[in-house]
């Protein structure tokens, strides 16, 4: 995850046997024990979280599966510099959004190759 940028994080929830898990949960900022957002995974176990993380903060996903079992997953370490790429299909077009935080001048030139 890249600090101060909107990160679109896709995930797949599954049971130990690989079958999809339908889950619901919340993203918690650990230091303040504060709920940041909620999320879910559909019948195929697929879900998405949109998070704008702060540097030197820790985030945890606390979630329940369809059997009512609660689990916790620590989210990845937050990087102070980097680039995020988000793409979506809208009206039969692919729309790409590239963002970088301003703290790193080494990322002034980026190349994007898209193949269909």
XYZ file of C-alpha atoms in Angstrom:
116
model
C 0.000 0.000 0.000
C 1.221 3.507 -0.788
C 0.804 6.272 1.803
C -1.618 9.137 1.185
C -2.972 7.648 -2.053
C -6.278 5.913 -2.701
C -5.355 2.213 -2.877
C -7.827 -0.176 -4.532
C -7.148 -3.573 -2.977
C -8.829 -6.626 -4.470
C -8.962 -9.860 -2.492
C -10.259 -13.392 -2.672
C -11.524 -15.083 0.480
C -11.426 -18.865 0.570
C -11.612 -21.750 2.994
C -8.644 -24.093 3.565
C -9.979 -26.425 0.865
C -9.928 -23.578 -1.688
C -13.689 -23.092 -1.872
C -14.864 -19.454 -1.880
C -15.841 -17.874 1.433
C -18.569 -15.270 1.734
C -17.258 -12.868 4.396
C -18.037 -9.503 5.967
C -15.641 -7.370 7.928
C -14.143 -4.062 8.921
C -10.808 -2.298 8.431
C -9.434 -1.094 11.770
C -6.727 1.505 12.380
C -4.832 -0.361 15.095
C -3.324 2.625 16.954
C -6.701 4.239 17.651
C -8.789 1.044 17.524
C -10.974 2.943 15.060
C -13.146 1.450 12.310
C -12.047 2.947 8.969
C -14.383 1.108 6.590
C -16.334 -2.088 6.093
C -16.084 -4.669 3.327
C -17.528 -7.937 2.088
C -16.781 -10.765 -0.311
C -19.487 -12.037 -2.637
C -20.575 -15.640 -3.259
C -17.376 -16.215 -5.274
C -15.205 -14.943 -2.400
C -14.268 -11.787 -4.339
C -14.144 -8.347 -2.744
C -12.513 -4.939 -2.880
C -11.323 -2.449 -0.294
C -10.562 1.204 -1.053
C -8.164 2.617 1.535
C -6.084 5.799 1.794
C -3.491 4.775 4.382
C -1.350 7.073 6.508
C 2.333 6.487 7.018
C 3.324 4.958 10.381
C -0.189 3.590 10.917
C -1.104 -0.075 11.070
C -4.310 -1.503 9.664
C -6.069 -4.777 10.372
C -8.972 -6.539 8.673
C -11.336 -8.144 11.187
C -13.811 -10.401 9.449
C -16.365 -13.184 9.871
C -16.976 -16.022 7.490
C -20.427 -17.412 6.690
C -20.053 -19.887 9.591
C -19.714 -16.991 12.069
C -16.008 -17.583 12.763
C -14.087 -14.317 13.385
C -10.540 -13.888 12.051
C -7.984 -11.072 11.812
C -5.571 -10.289 9.001
C -2.874 -7.623 9.285
C -2.759 -5.466 6.145
C 0.572 -4.930 4.338
C 3.182 -2.397 5.432
C 2.590 1.107 4.078
C 5.250 2.451 1.715
C 6.125 6.158 1.932
C 6.568 6.509 -1.841
C 5.205 4.753 -4.863
C 2.643 4.632 -7.618
C -0.857 3.191 -7.688
C -2.680 2.085 -10.822
C -6.438 1.642 -10.886
C -8.369 0.577 -13.969
C -12.056 0.004 -14.586
C -14.272 -0.772 -17.532
C -16.905 1.902 -18.144
C -19.107 2.162 -21.243
C -16.975 -0.477 -23.020
C -13.799 1.533 -22.411
C -10.894 0.854 -20.077
C -10.232 3.847 -17.848
C -6.846 3.951 -16.086
C -5.885 6.212 -13.230
C -2.223 6.493 -12.244
C -1.284 8.400 -9.093
C 1.961 8.921 -7.199
C 2.722 10.731 -4.025
C 4.997 13.716 -4.342
C 7.660 12.550 -1.923
C 9.715 10.677 -4.529
C 11.292 12.442 -7.516
C 12.621 9.157 -8.914
C 9.131 8.366 -10.213
C 8.810 11.335 -12.565
C 8.719 9.185 -15.706
C 6.402 6.196 -15.909
C 5.630 3.881 -18.823
C 2.319 2.080 -19.151
C 1.784 -0.781 -21.578
C -1.746 -2.053 -22.071
C -2.540 -5.107 -24.131
C -5.963 -6.450 -24.958
